[in-house]
Amino acid sequence: MIVFLALLPAYVLSIFYRSFLSVIAGPVMTDLQIGPAEFGTLGAAWFITFAVAQFPVGWALDRLGPRRTVACAMAIGAAGAFLFATAQSAWPAVFAMGLVGIGCSPIFMSALYLFARTQAPVRFGVLSSVFIGLGSLGNLAGAAPLALAAQNYGWRPTMLGFAAMFLLATVLAAVLVRDPPVATDGSGRQEGLLQGLRSIVRIGPLWLLAPITLSAYAILATGRGLWIAPFMTQVHGLDAVAAGNAALAMAITMTAGAFIYGALQKRTGRNKPLVAWGTAATGVGFALLALLGERSMPGAVVLFAIVGATGFTYAILMAHARLFFPDHLVGRGMTFVNFLFIAGAAMVQFGSGWFIAAQRALGSAPAVAFANLHWVFAALLLGSTATYLFTPERKAG
């Protein structure tokens, strides 16, 4: 399918850029002379700009089509990728990560838009899960392979290599993406940006979906993207490459989880039970990390791997939300939901950095600080699951 050829390389890089910082945390923090709070801000910058960009991206997908939307945004992201690799202090690096966030913002949404507009609804969840699963190769690249490359060549040359790949992916997407016919509402008109957003926020089930959308992916992305490697180095004394291997184990199970959720959705034709059980299991996994993560290094790796497998409900939750959108609002509707996913990740990444810094200021040992963070994660996941249970499984009527 042309969507995979055109957008999958870009999506692999998008996944990489939301998860790579944990593995090179040590040299980046040393080079840029920053602490945990600033490091959290660095990670959050990608998610903040990505989230804010979802509103113009949704409008552009519905009105201009995915080809121009992706090409323009990714050109900005490529510039940011090169700037990050050469940044000499914290704020230029934060700015660069923000540009990369803009560049990545339309990639997955464009794929979902094309799936929704060109494929039968029953195939949407499966195609989305397969796309995410294959895109998760970026998660794998941002683990042990990145740690080895950074150790052998330095983090800056390594990131320059990824910047060059981002530029190539931009050209590939611009050349191969094809726009579907423009969709209109029942009157034959297209709703404007604000009018479309008003129509979306009136969809009641979305507000029951909101808590789990804000927290589930955010916590998984923060655990994998920011804190697994610092946890393994500071609590269990691993070196950077060994911590990268732990991150790789979690990345592998996240990839497997995406495919497994897609297969289960295809087999059962249901989204809600998969999301509810998966998110609850992830909450329990973080609670076990809080209780037992300090006691055993292999046990902690296994628990992070379990969390990765159970927590990657992103595509299935997106497929559930898709059921509530009419065709002429598919682009804006899905980007609104994705805004919630990514805005949640921005808040959790930013907040977790300050949380760890505050714990350190209070004199807490690393094991205690991370255990407290994992308790917060567990509470948010279990609480949001309880709210999600009230969401209707399908659109009324």
mmCIF file of C-alpha atoms in Angstrom:
data_model
loop_
_atom_site.group_PDB
_atom_site.id
_atom_site.type_symbol
_atom_site.label_atom_id
_atom_site.label_comp_id
_atom_site.label_asym_id
_atom_site.label_seq_id
_atom_site.Cartn_x
_atom_site.Cartn_y
_atom_site.Cartn_z
ATOM 1 C CA MET A 1 0.000 0.000 0.000
ATOM 2 C CA ILE A 2 1.360 3.393 -1.019
ATOM 3 C CA VAL A 3 0.587 4.912 2.419
ATOM 4 C CA PHE A 4 3.123 2.622 4.058
ATOM 5 C CA LEU A 5 5.817 3.321 1.461
ATOM 6 C CA ALA A 6 5.247 7.083 1.557
ATOM 7 C CA LEU A 7 4.832 7.700 5.290
ATOM 8 C CA LEU A 8 6.258 4.774 7.232
ATOM 9 C CA PRO A 9 9.924 5.951 7.062
ATOM 10 C CA ALA A 10 8.816 9.345 8.383
ATOM 11 C CA TYR A 11 6.757 7.712 11.129
ATOM 12 C CA VAL A 12 9.696 5.536 12.205
ATOM 13 C CA LEU A 13 11.655 8.759 12.724
ATOM 14 C CA SER A 14 8.717 10.396 14.513
ATOM 15 C CA ILE A 15 8.646 7.518 16.997
ATOM 16 C CA PHE A 16 12.415 7.735 17.367
ATOM 17 C CA TYR A 17 12.342 11.448 18.185
ATOM 18 C CA ARG A 18 9.730 11.026 20.907
ATOM 19 C CA SER A 19 11.709 8.311 22.701
ATOM 20 C CA PHE A 20 15.459 8.750 22.107
ATOM 21 C CA LEU A 21 16.406 11.195 24.870
ATOM 22 C CA SER A 22 16.375 8.679 27.702
ATOM 23 C CA VAL A 23 19.187 6.650 26.168
ATOM 24 C CA ILE A 24 21.586 9.592 25.657
ATOM 25 C CA ALA A 25 20.465 11.467 28.778
ATOM 26 C CA GLY A 26 23.939 11.434 30.359
ATOM 27 C CA PRO A 27 25.989 13.020 27.559
ATOM 28 C CA VAL A 28 23.197 15.414 26.561
ATOM 29 C CA MET A 29 22.747 16.697 30.114
ATOM 30 C CA THR A 30 26.518 17.001 30.538
ATOM 31 C CA ASP A 31 27.067 18.756 27.203
ATOM 32 C CA LEU A 32 24.172 21.169 27.636
ATOM 33 C CA GLN A 33 24.848 21.600 31.377
ATOM 34 C CA ILE A 34 21.262 20.884 32.475
ATOM 35 C CA GLY A 35 19.580 19.023 35.337
ATOM 36 C CA PRO A 36 16.460 16.802 35.574
ATOM 37 C CA ALA A 37 13.959 19.691 35.392
ATOM 38 C CA GLU A 38 15.519 21.138 32.250
ATOM 39 C CA PHE A 39 15.847 17.658 30.773
ATOM 40 C CA GLY A 40 12.115 17.143 31.283
ATOM 41 C CA THR A 41 11.496 20.465 29.529
ATOM 42 C CA LEU A 42 13.683 19.324 26.633
ATOM 43 C CA GLY A 43 11.575 16.194 26.223
ATOM 44 C CA ALA A 44 8.328 18.110 26.649
ATOM 45 C CA ALA A 45 9.187 20.637 23.917
ATOM 46 C CA TRP A 46 8.642 18.043 21.176
ATOM 47 C CA PHE A 47 5.276 17.065 22.624
ATOM 48 C CA ILE A 48 4.094 20.658 23.223
ATOM 49 C CA THR A 49 4.616 21.836 19.644
ATOM 50 C CA PHE A 50 3.375 18.518 18.272
ATOM 51 C CA ALA A 51 0.181 18.865 20.318
ATOM 52 C CA VAL A 52 -0.505 22.515 19.431
ATOM 53 C CA ALA A 53 0.123 21.764 15.753
ATOM 54 C CA GLN A 54 -2.687 19.202 15.709
ATOM 55 C CA PHE A 55 -5.311 21.932 15.240
ATOM 56 C CA PRO A 56 -3.901 23.460 12.050
ATOM 57 C CA VAL A 57 -2.878 19.976 10.877
ATOM 58 C CA GLY A 58 -6.466 18.732 11.202
ATOM 59 C CA TRP A 59 -7.792 21.700 9.247
ATOM 60 C CA ALA A 60 -5.093 21.286 6.607
ATOM 61 C CA LEU A 61 -5.800 17.576 6.149
ATOM 62 C CA ASP A 62 -9.505 18.223 5.553
ATOM 63 C CA ARG A 63 -9.023 21.320 3.378
ATOM 64 C CA LEU A 64 -5.613 20.987 1.675
ATOM 65 C CA GLY A 65 -4.965 17.250 1.805
ATOM 66 C CA PRO A 66 -2.110 15.278 3.379
ATOM 67 C CA ARG A 67 0.528 15.837 0.675
ATOM 68 C CA ARG A 68 1.098 19.562 1.190
ATOM 69 C CA THR A 69 0.473 19.250 4.933
ATOM 70 C CA VAL A 70 3.196 16.657 5.421
ATOM 71 C CA ALA A 71 5.732 18.222 3.069
ATOM 72 C CA CYS A 72 5.599 21.699 4.649
ATOM 73 C CA ALA A 73 5.674 20.502 8.251
ATOM 74 C CA MET A 74 8.442 17.959 7.736
ATOM 75 C CA ALA A 75 10.668 20.579 6.096
ATOM 76 C CA ILE A 76 10.462 22.533 9.371
ATOM 77 C CA GLY A 77 11.196 19.355 11.325
ATOM 78 C CA ALA A 78 14.284 18.590 9.255
ATOM 79 C CA ALA A 79 15.710 22.016 10.095
ATOM 80 C CA GLY A 80 15.027 21.356 13.773
ATOM 81 C CA ALA A 81 16.735 17.963 13.638
ATOM 82 C CA PHE A 82 19.955 19.535 12.312
ATOM 83 C CA LEU A 83 19.721 22.354 14.878
ATOM 84 C CA PHE A 84 19.360 19.914 17.793
ATOM 85 C CA ALA A 85 22.469 18.008 16.749
ATOM 86 C CA THR A 86 24.516 21.215 16.841
ATOM 87 C CA ALA A 87 22.904 23.058 19.799
ATOM 88 C CA GLN A 88 25.417 24.266 22.390
ATOM 89 C CA SER A 89 23.060 25.129 25.247
ATOM 90 C CA ALA A 90 19.682 24.243 26.684
ATOM 91 C CA TRP A 91 17.336 26.742 25.024
ATOM 92 C CA PRO A 92 18.508 26.275 21.432
ATOM 93 C CA ALA A 93 18.080 22.531 22.014
ATOM 94 C CA VAL A 94 14.570 23.081 23.396
ATOM 95 C CA PHE A 95 13.717 25.250 20.370
ATOM 96 C CA ALA A 96 15.106 22.603 18.035
ATOM 97 C CA MET A 97 13.049 19.852 19.645
ATOM 98 C CA GLY A 98 9.999 22.073 19.229
ATOM 99 C CA LEU A 99 10.694 22.368 15.494
ATOM 100 C CA VAL A 100 11.080 18.596 15.220
ATOM 101 C CA GLY A 101 7.727 18.242 16.995
ATOM 102 C CA ILE A 102 6.103 20.426 14.338
ATOM 103 C CA GLY A 103 7.727 18.334 11.635
ATOM 104 C CA CYS A 104 6.423 15.092 13.084
ATOM 105 C CA SER A 105 2.929 16.399 13.868
ATOM 106 C CA PRO A 106 1.115 15.464 10.621
ATOM 107 C CA ILE A 107 2.817 12.134 9.839
ATOM 108 C CA PHE A 108 0.694 9.611 11.723
ATOM 109 C CA MET A 109 -2.440 11.693 11.310
ATOM 110 C CA SER A 110 -1.958 11.745 7.542
ATOM 111 C CA ALA A 111 -1.706 7.961 7.500
ATOM 112 C CA LEU A 112 -4.847 7.631 9.644
ATOM 113 C CA TYR A 113 -6.642 10.166 7.458
ATOM 114 C CA LEU A 114 -5.821 8.166 4.339
ATOM 115 C CA PHE A 115 -6.864 4.889 6.023
ATOM 116 C CA ALA A 116 -10.146 6.449 7.168
ATOM 117 C CA ARG A 117 -10.931 7.978 3.772
ATOM 118 C CA THR A 118 -9.849 5.103 1.525
ATOM 119 C CA GLN A 119 -10.485 1.907 3.533
ATOM 120 C CA ALA A 120 -13.521 0.228 5.089
ATOM 121 C CA PRO A 121 -14.101 1.224 8.757
ATOM 122 C CA VAL A 122 -13.601 -2.371 9.912
ATOM 123 C CA ARG A 123 -9.996 -2.238 8.618
ATOM 124 C CA PHE A 124 -9.117 1.055 10.298
ATOM 125 C CA GLY A 125 -7.995 -0.385 13.647
ATOM 126 C CA VAL A 126 -5.977 -3.181 12.045
ATOM 127 C CA LEU A 127 -4.181 -0.909 9.565
ATOM 128 C CA SER A 128 -3.481 1.635 12.310
ATOM 129 C CA SER A 129 -2.045 -1.040 14.601
ATOM 130 C CA VAL A 130 0.161 -2.472 11.841
ATOM 131 C CA PHE A 131 1.376 1.025 10.940
ATOM 132 C CA ILE A 132 2.178 1.757 14.591
ATOM 133 C CA GLY A 133 3.834 -1.627 15.036
ATOM 134 C CA LEU A 134 6.125 -1.110 12.061
ATOM 135 C CA GLY A 135 6.731 2.504 13.071
ATOM 136 C CA SER A 136 7.883 1.242 16.446
ATOM 137 C CA LEU A 137 11.135 0.287 14.779
ATOM 138 C CA GLY A 138 11.979 3.881 15.673
ATOM 139 C CA ASN A 139 11.516 2.927 19.306
ATOM 140 C CA LEU A 140 14.004 0.088 18.814
ATOM 141 C CA ALA A 141 16.506 2.347 17.042
ATOM 142 C CA GLY A 142 16.261 4.798 19.950
ATOM 143 C CA ALA A 143 17.358 2.158 22.460
ATOM 144 C CA ALA A 144 20.499 -0.019 22.396
ATOM 145 C CA PRO A 145 21.526 0.858 18.792
ATOM 146 C CA LEU A 146 21.463 4.565 19.663
ATOM 147 C CA ALA A 147 23.453 3.940 22.841
ATOM 148 C CA LEU A 148 26.114 2.038 20.887
ATOM 149 C CA ALA A 149 26.299 4.671 18.146
ATOM 150 C CA ALA A 150 26.557 7.502 20.677
ATOM 151 C CA GLN A 151 29.268 5.642 22.573
ATOM 152 C CA ASN A 152 31.314 4.961 19.438
ATOM 153 C CA TYR A 153 30.791 8.175 17.463
ATOM 154 C CA GLY A 154 29.407 10.704 19.958
ATOM 155 C CA TRP A 155 25.818 11.797 20.327
ATOM 156 C CA ARG A 156 26.134 14.820 18.016
ATOM 157 C CA PRO A 157 27.385 12.954 14.901
ATOM 158 C CA THR A 158 24.799 10.268 15.579
ATOM 159 C CA MET A 159 21.994 12.821 15.705
ATOM 160 C CA LEU A 160 23.297 14.478 12.531
ATOM 161 C CA GLY A 161 22.852 11.112 10.847
ATOM 162 C CA PHE A 162 19.240 10.946 12.001
ATOM 163 C CA ALA A 163 18.702 14.516 10.808
ATOM 164 C CA ALA A 164 19.869 13.488 7.330
ATOM 165 C CA MET A 165 17.428 10.561 7.393
ATOM 166 C CA PHE A 166 14.629 12.953 8.392
ATOM 167 C CA LEU A 167 15.399 15.106 5.369
ATOM 168 C CA LEU A 168 15.306 12.076 3.053
ATOM 169 C CA ALA A 169 11.988 10.946 4.559
ATOM 170 C CA THR A 170 10.606 14.437 3.910
ATOM 171 C CA VAL A 171 11.436 14.181 0.218
ATOM 172 C CA LEU A 172 9.964 10.666 0.010
ATOM 173 C CA ALA A 173 6.668 11.739 1.585
ATOM 174 C CA ALA A 174 6.378 14.839 -0.608
ATOM 175 C CA VAL A 175 6.866 12.763 -3.757
ATOM 176 C CA LEU A 176 4.674 9.734 -2.953
ATOM 177 C CA VAL A 177 1.687 10.924 -0.879
ATOM 178 C CA ARG A 178 -1.533 11.287 -2.877
ATOM 179 C CA ASP A 179 -4.582 13.257 -1.709
ATOM 180 C CA PRO A 180 -8.068 11.656 -1.651
ATOM 181 C CA PRO A 181 -11.122 13.631 -2.890
ATOM 182 C CA VAL A 182 -12.205 16.457 -0.557
ATOM 183 C CA ALA A 183 -15.108 15.511 1.747
ATOM 184 C CA THR A 184 -18.006 17.856 2.622
ATOM 185 C CA ASP A 185 -20.864 17.867 5.118
ATOM 186 C CA GLY A 186 -24.475 17.046 4.194
ATOM 187 C CA SER A 187 -25.001 20.495 2.671
ATOM 188 C CA GLY A 188 -22.022 20.094 0.347
ATOM 189 C CA ARG A 189 -19.972 22.636 2.303
ATOM 190 C CA GLN A 190 -16.747 22.309 4.260
ATOM 191 C CA GLU A 191 -16.681 23.463 7.866
ATOM 192 C CA GLY A 192 -14.003 25.991 8.764
ATOM 193 C CA LEU A 193 -11.371 25.420 11.447
ATOM 194 C CA LEU A 194 -13.316 26.907 14.369
ATOM 195 C CA GLN A 195 -16.690 25.624 13.198
ATOM 196 C CA GLY A 196 -15.254 22.130 12.837
ATOM 197 C CA LEU A 197 -13.739 22.280 16.323
ATOM 198 C CA ARG A 198 -17.075 23.364 17.753
ATOM 199 C CA SER A 199 -18.726 20.363 16.113
ATOM 200 C CA ILE A 200 -16.076 18.058 17.562
ATOM 201 C CA VAL A 201 -16.260 19.318 21.143
ATOM 202 C CA ARG A 202 -20.031 18.755 21.089
ATOM 203 C CA ILE A 203 -19.454 15.009 20.692
ATOM 204 C CA GLY A 204 -20.199 13.847 24.236
ATOM 205 C CA PRO A 205 -18.350 10.491 24.279
ATOM 206 C CA LEU A 206 -15.054 12.267 23.589
ATOM 207 C CA TRP A 207 -15.108 13.785 27.067
ATOM 208 C CA LEU A 208 -15.383 10.345 28.637
ATOM 209 C CA LEU A 209 -12.475 9.284 26.456
ATOM 210 C CA ALA A 210 -10.435 12.343 27.429
ATOM 211 C CA PRO A 211 -8.875 11.208 30.759
ATOM 212 C CA ILE A 212 -7.491 7.950 29.393
ATOM 213 C CA THR A 213 -6.431 9.682 26.170
ATOM 214 C CA LEU A 214 -4.506 12.283 28.166
ATOM 215 C CA SER A 215 -2.796 9.807 30.476
ATOM 216 C CA ALA A 216 -2.332 6.336 28.974
ATOM 217 C CA TYR A 217 0.007 7.053 26.072
ATOM 218 C CA ALA A 218 1.614 9.961 27.952
ATOM 219 C CA ILE A 219 2.783 7.769 30.810
ATOM 220 C CA LEU A 220 4.046 5.026 28.530
ATOM 221 C CA ALA A 221 5.936 7.531 26.350
ATOM 222 C CA THR A 222 7.432 9.223 29.412
ATOM 223 C CA GLY A 223 8.517 5.965 31.016
ATOM 224 C CA ARG A 224 10.193 4.762 27.823
ATOM 225 C CA GLY A 225 11.290 8.115 26.399
ATOM 226 C CA LEU A 226 12.711 9.835 29.483
ATOM 227 C CA TRP A 227 13.161 7.746 32.584
ATOM 228 C CA ILE A 228 13.849 4.044 31.991
ATOM 229 C CA ALA A 229 17.563 4.576 31.294
ATOM 230 C CA PRO A 230 18.127 7.014 34.211
ATOM 231 C CA PHE A 231 16.249 4.556 36.452
ATOM 232 C CA MET A 232 18.474 1.666 35.412
ATOM 233 C CA THR A 233 21.695 3.694 35.744
ATOM 234 C CA GLN A 234 20.885 5.487 39.004
ATOM 235 C CA VAL A 235 18.999 2.729 40.835
ATOM 236 C CA HIS A 236 20.787 -0.382 39.541
ATOM 237 C CA GLY A 237 24.155 1.063 38.474
ATOM 238 C CA LEU A 238 24.068 0.005 34.824
ATOM 239 C CA ASP A 239 26.234 1.717 32.236
ATOM 240 C CA ALA A 240 24.696 3.541 29.268
ATOM 241 C CA VAL A 241 24.777 0.558 26.885
ATOM 242 C CA ALA A 242 23.270 -1.847 29.436
ATOM 243 C CA ALA A 243 20.546 0.703 30.223
ATOM 244 C CA GLY A 244 19.975 1.001 26.471
ATOM 245 C CA ASN A 245 19.436 -2.752 26.358
ATOM 246 C CA ALA A 246 16.766 -2.422 29.056
ATOM 247 C CA ALA A 247 15.097 0.299 26.988
ATOM 248 C CA LEU A 248 15.363 -1.992 23.951
ATOM 249 C CA ALA A 249 13.516 -4.744 25.814
ATOM 250 C CA MET A 250 10.672 -2.325 26.568
ATOM 251 C CA ALA A 251 10.693 -1.066 22.976
ATOM 252 C CA ILE A 252 10.434 -4.639 21.648
ATOM 253 C CA THR A 253 7.421 -5.421 23.815
ATOM 254 C CA MET A 254 5.768 -2.141 22.811
ATOM 255 C CA THR A 255 6.195 -3.131 19.164
ATOM 256 C CA ALA A 256 4.835 -6.594 19.843
ATOM 257 C CA GLY A 257 1.954 -5.106 21.817
ATOM 258 C CA ALA A 258 0.901 -2.939 18.873
ATOM 259 C CA PHE A 259 0.635 -5.992 16.626
ATOM 260 C CA ILE A 260 -1.096 -8.078 19.299
ATOM 261 C CA TYR A 261 -3.699 -5.392 19.975
ATOM 262 C CA GLY A 262 -4.320 -5.107 16.227
ATOM 263 C CA ALA A 263 -4.804 -8.865 15.927
ATOM 264 C CA LEU A 264 -7.153 -8.948 18.915
ATOM 265 C CA GLN A 265 -9.157 -6.037 17.538
ATOM 266 C CA LYS A 266 -9.481 -7.811 14.189
ATOM 267 C CA ARG A 267 -10.542 -11.044 15.886
ATOM 268 C CA THR A 268 -13.057 -9.551 18.317
ATOM 269 C CA GLY A 269 -14.182 -6.416 16.435
ATOM 270 C CA ARG A 270 -14.133 -4.543 19.754
ATOM 271 C CA ASN A 271 -12.019 -1.680 21.072
ATOM 272 C CA LYS A 272 -13.262 -0.780 24.545
ATOM 273 C CA PRO A 273 -12.449 -4.009 26.432
ATOM 274 C CA LEU A 274 -8.952 -4.110 24.974
ATOM 275 C CA VAL A 275 -8.216 -0.522 26.023
ATOM 276 C CA ALA A 276 -9.732 -0.938 29.492
ATOM 277 C CA TRP A 277 -7.980 -4.178 30.390
ATOM 278 C CA GLY A 278 -4.692 -3.076 28.837
ATOM 279 C CA THR A 279 -4.578 0.263 30.664
ATOM 280 C CA ALA A 280 -5.557 -1.308 33.982
ATOM 281 C CA ALA A 281 -2.798 -3.911 33.572
ATOM 282 C CA THR A 282 -0.307 -1.125 32.833
ATOM 283 C CA GLY A 283 -1.353 0.693 36.001
ATOM 284 C CA VAL A 284 -0.772 -2.466 38.013
ATOM 285 C CA GLY A 285 2.629 -2.852 36.318
ATOM 286 C CA PHE A 286 3.723 0.615 37.452
ATOM 287 C CA ALA A 287 2.478 -0.129 40.969
ATOM 288 C CA LEU A 288 4.638 -3.262 40.997
ATOM 289 C CA LEU A 289 7.600 -1.202 39.774
ATOM 290 C CA ALA A 290 7.041 1.175 42.684
ATOM 291 C CA LEU A 291 6.970 -1.729 45.120
ATOM 292 C CA LEU A 292 9.618 -4.024 43.663
ATOM 293 C CA GLY A 293 11.646 -2.115 41.081
ATOM 294 C CA GLU A 294 14.549 -1.399 43.430
ATOM 295 C CA ARG A 295 14.911 -4.985 44.630
ATOM 296 C CA SER A 296 15.922 -6.729 41.420
ATOM 297 C CA MET A 297 17.468 -5.431 38.227
ATOM 298 C CA PRO A 298 16.148 -8.325 36.055
ATOM 299 C CA GLY A 299 12.762 -7.976 37.737
ATOM 300 C CA ALA A 300 12.642 -4.266 36.907
ATOM 301 C CA VAL A 301 13.497 -4.982 33.255
ATOM 302 C CA VAL A 302 10.712 -7.576 33.097
ATOM 303 C CA LEU A 303 8.201 -5.172 34.630
ATOM 304 C CA PHE A 304 9.133 -2.391 32.186
ATOM 305 C CA ALA A 305 8.735 -4.912 29.368
ATOM 306 C CA ILE A 306 5.297 -5.932 30.621
ATOM 307 C CA VAL A 307 4.262 -2.290 30.889
ATOM 308 C CA GLY A 308 5.422 -1.768 27.307
ATOM 309 C CA ALA A 309 3.375 -4.716 26.043
ATOM 310 C CA THR A 310 0.150 -3.877 27.843
ATOM 311 C CA GLY A 311 0.303 -0.095 27.578
ATOM 312 C CA PHE A 312 0.470 0.465 23.830
ATOM 313 C CA THR A 313 -3.297 0.858 23.305
ATOM 314 C CA TYR A 314 -2.830 4.045 21.241
ATOM 315 C CA ALA A 315 -4.170 2.702 17.942
ATOM 316 C CA ILE A 316 -7.113 0.875 19.484
ATOM 317 C CA LEU A 317 -8.150 3.930 21.477
ATOM 318 C CA MET A 318 -7.860 6.040 18.315
ATOM 319 C CA ALA A 319 -10.031 3.482 16.461
ATOM 320 C CA HIS A 320 -12.638 3.778 19.229
ATOM 321 C CA ALA A 321 -12.680 7.567 18.930
ATOM 322 C CA ARG A 322 -12.875 7.364 15.104
ATOM 323 C CA LEU A 323 -16.343 5.762 15.382
ATOM 324 C CA PHE A 324 -17.815 9.067 16.577
ATOM 325 C CA PHE A 325 -16.614 11.309 13.682
ATOM 326 C CA PRO A 326 -18.477 12.004 10.394
ATOM 327 C CA ASP A 327 -16.355 11.777 7.239
ATOM 328 C CA HIS A 328 -16.053 15.536 6.716
ATOM 329 C CA LEU A 329 -14.547 15.899 10.202
ATOM 330 C CA VAL A 330 -12.232 12.874 10.162
ATOM 331 C CA GLY A 331 -9.049 14.938 9.866
ATOM 332 C CA ARG A 332 -9.947 17.434 12.562
ATOM 333 C CA GLY A 333 -11.548 14.813 14.774
ATOM 334 C CA MET A 334 -8.571 12.481 14.811
ATOM 335 C CA THR A 335 -6.096 15.318 15.216
ATOM 336 C CA PHE A 336 -8.168 16.603 18.159
ATOM 337 C CA VAL A 337 -7.868 13.196 19.817
ATOM 338 C CA ASN A 338 -4.187 13.085 18.949
ATOM 339 C CA PHE A 339 -3.834 16.531 20.527
ATOM 340 C CA LEU A 340 -5.108 15.002 23.760
ATOM 341 C CA PHE A 341 -2.622 12.123 23.452
ATOM 342 C CA ILE A 342 0.336 14.394 22.832
ATOM 343 C CA ALA A 343 -0.696 17.245 25.147
ATOM 344 C CA GLY A 344 -0.931 14.655 27.903
ATOM 345 C CA ALA A 345 2.566 13.461 27.054
ATOM 346 C CA ALA A 346 3.889 17.023 27.143
ATOM 347 C CA MET A 347 2.356 17.626 30.571
ATOM 348 C CA VAL A 348 3.581 14.311 31.971
ATOM 349 C CA GLN A 349 7.121 14.739 30.590
ATOM 350 C CA PHE A 350 7.361 18.302 31.879
ATOM 351 C CA GLY A 351 5.753 17.441 35.210
ATOM 352 C CA SER A 352 7.820 14.303 35.747
ATOM 353 C CA GLY A 353 11.052 16.247 35.315
ATOM 354 C CA TRP A 354 10.038 18.732 37.962
ATOM 355 C CA PHE A 355 8.726 15.904 40.162
ATOM 356 C CA ILE A 356 12.076 14.097 40.110
ATOM 357 C CA ALA A 357 13.922 17.383 40.712
ATOM 358 C CA ALA A 358 11.658 18.155 43.691
ATOM 359 C CA GLN A 359 12.215 14.675 45.113
ATOM 360 C CA ARG A 360 15.960 15.169 44.847
ATOM 361 C CA ALA A 361 15.686 18.577 46.541
ATOM 362 C CA LEU A 362 13.946 16.855 49.439
ATOM 363 C CA GLY A 363 16.891 14.480 49.749
ATOM 364 C CA SER A 364 15.144 11.389 48.385
ATOM 365 C CA ALA A 365 17.389 8.638 47.051
ATOM 366 C CA PRO A 366 16.930 7.849 43.334
ATOM 367 C CA ALA A 367 15.101 4.613 44.128
ATOM 368 C CA VAL A 368 12.601 6.452 46.332
ATOM 369 C CA ALA A 369 12.115 9.279 43.826
ATOM 370 C CA PHE A 370 11.384 6.869 40.979
ATOM 371 C CA ALA A 371 9.132 4.716 43.160
ATOM 372 C CA ASN A 372 7.047 7.784 44.019
ATOM 373 C CA LEU A 373 6.853 8.695 40.327
ATOM 374 C CA HIS A 374 5.672 5.182 39.480
ATOM 375 C CA TRP A 375 2.972 5.384 42.154
ATOM 376 C CA VAL A 376 1.685 8.574 40.531
ATOM 377 C CA PHE A 377 1.668 6.853 37.138
ATOM 378 C CA ALA A 378 -0.257 3.887 38.523
ATOM 379 C CA ALA A 379 -2.895 6.107 40.154
ATOM 380 C CA LEU A 380 -3.442 8.138 36.967
ATOM 381 C CA LEU A 381 -3.814 5.031 34.808
ATOM 382 C CA LEU A 382 -6.238 3.244 37.109
ATOM 383 C CA GLY A 383 -8.309 6.389 37.682
ATOM 384 C CA SER A 384 -8.609 7.146 33.981
ATOM 385 C CA THR A 385 -9.604 3.548 33.276
ATOM 386 C CA ALA A 386 -12.475 3.866 35.740
ATOM 387 C CA THR A 387 -13.795 6.922 33.853
ATOM 388 C CA TYR A 388 -13.336 5.230 30.475
ATOM 389 C CA LEU A 389 -15.667 2.407 31.491
ATOM 390 C CA PHE A 390 -18.609 4.833 31.126
ATOM 391 C CA THR A 391 -17.779 5.557 27.465
ATOM 392 C CA PRO A 392 -20.272 4.076 24.952
ATOM 393 C CA GLU A 393 -18.668 1.366 22.858
ATOM 394 C CA ARG A 394 -20.230 2.557 19.597
ATOM 395 C CA LYS A 395 -21.888 5.642 18.173
ATOM 396 C CA ALA A 396 -25.559 5.843 19.061
ATOM 397 C CA GLY A 397 -27.922 5.141 16.194
#
